[in-house]
Amino acid sequence: LGAAADAAARGAKATEPLVARKGRASYLGERAIGHRDPGAQSSALLLRAAAAMARDAEGAAS
């Protein structure tokens, strides 16, 4: 789960130079460059939290 969280964080960062073509961000056009995709960022945060919970639960079980 930790590896998935790391990959999601890298993926979210990789959206910064992209121009949105769908959704609300598409209205910004070139102004969206430099901002992370909110869906990618929130997915990365969720995975990071899930990985932390799994790590804490694993430590408590020992």
Tab-separated table of C-alpha atoms in Angstrom:
chain	number	residue	atom	x	y	z
A	1	LEU	CA	0.000	0.000	0.000
A	2	GLY	CA	2.934	2.282	0.694
A	3	ALA	CA	4.280	1.747	-2.819
A	4	ALA	CA	0.865	2.610	-4.270
A	5	ALA	CA	0.766	5.811	-2.209
A	6	ASP	CA	4.232	6.784	-3.459
A	7	ALA	CA	3.235	6.089	-7.060
A	8	ALA	CA	0.036	8.115	-6.664
A	9	ALA	CA	2.013	11.055	-5.279
A	10	ARG	CA	4.391	10.911	-8.256
A	11	GLY	CA	1.418	10.696	-10.603
A	12	ALA	CA	-0.267	13.707	-9.012
A	13	LYS	CA	2.937	15.733	-9.351
A	14	ALA	CA	3.171	14.674	-12.997
A	15	THR	CA	-0.148	16.423	-13.723
A	16	GLU	CA	1.305	19.889	-12.997
A	17	PRO	CA	2.504	20.652	-16.562
A	18	LEU	CA	-0.692	19.359	-18.191
A	19	VAL	CA	-3.540	21.407	-19.631
A	20	ALA	CA	-6.927	20.093	-18.506
A	21	ARG	CA	-9.243	19.020	-21.309
A	22	LYS	CA	-12.173	17.739	-19.224
A	23	GLY	CA	-14.074	18.980	-16.193
A	24	ARG	CA	-14.117	22.402	-14.588
A	25	ALA	CA	-10.382	22.886	-14.935
A	26	SER	CA	-10.783	22.791	-18.725
A	27	TYR	CA	-12.234	26.311	-18.563
A	28	LEU	CA	-8.867	27.562	-17.295
A	29	GLY	CA	-6.963	26.390	-20.350
A	30	GLU	CA	-3.284	27.362	-20.150
A	31	ARG	CA	-3.826	28.913	-16.694
A	32	ALA	CA	-4.201	25.381	-15.296
A	33	ILE	CA	-0.523	24.682	-15.991
A	34	GLY	CA	1.413	24.453	-12.747
A	35	HIS	CA	-1.539	23.195	-10.709
A	36	ARG	CA	-2.053	19.564	-9.788
A	37	ASP	CA	-5.156	17.714	-10.873
A	38	PRO	CA	-7.456	17.719	-7.820
A	39	GLY	CA	-8.613	14.141	-8.385
A	40	ALA	CA	-5.064	12.861	-8.637
A	41	GLN	CA	-4.016	14.816	-5.555
A	42	SER	CA	-6.963	13.636	-3.451
A	43	SER	CA	-6.367	10.033	-4.525
A	44	ALA	CA	-2.734	10.354	-3.448
A	45	LEU	CA	-3.807	11.736	-0.069
A	46	LEU	CA	-6.324	8.925	0.432
A	47	LEU	CA	-3.736	6.278	-0.388
A	48	ARG	CA	-1.185	7.916	1.904
A	49	ALA	CA	-3.725	7.897	4.762
A	50	ALA	CA	-4.677	4.273	4.078
A	51	ALA	CA	-1.007	3.258	4.042
A	52	ALA	CA	-0.419	5.043	7.349
A	53	MET	CA	-3.436	3.340	8.930
A	54	ALA	CA	-2.287	-0.066	7.682
A	55	ARG	CA	1.221	0.571	8.996
A	56	ASP	CA	-0.156	1.669	12.397
A	57	ALA	CA	-2.488	-1.338	12.584
A	58	GLU	CA	0.374	-3.668	11.710
A	59	GLY	CA	2.509	-2.144	14.459
A	60	ALA	CA	-0.294	-2.419	17.021
A	61	ALA	CA	-0.878	-6.082	16.180
A	62	SER	CA	2.713	-7.058	17.012
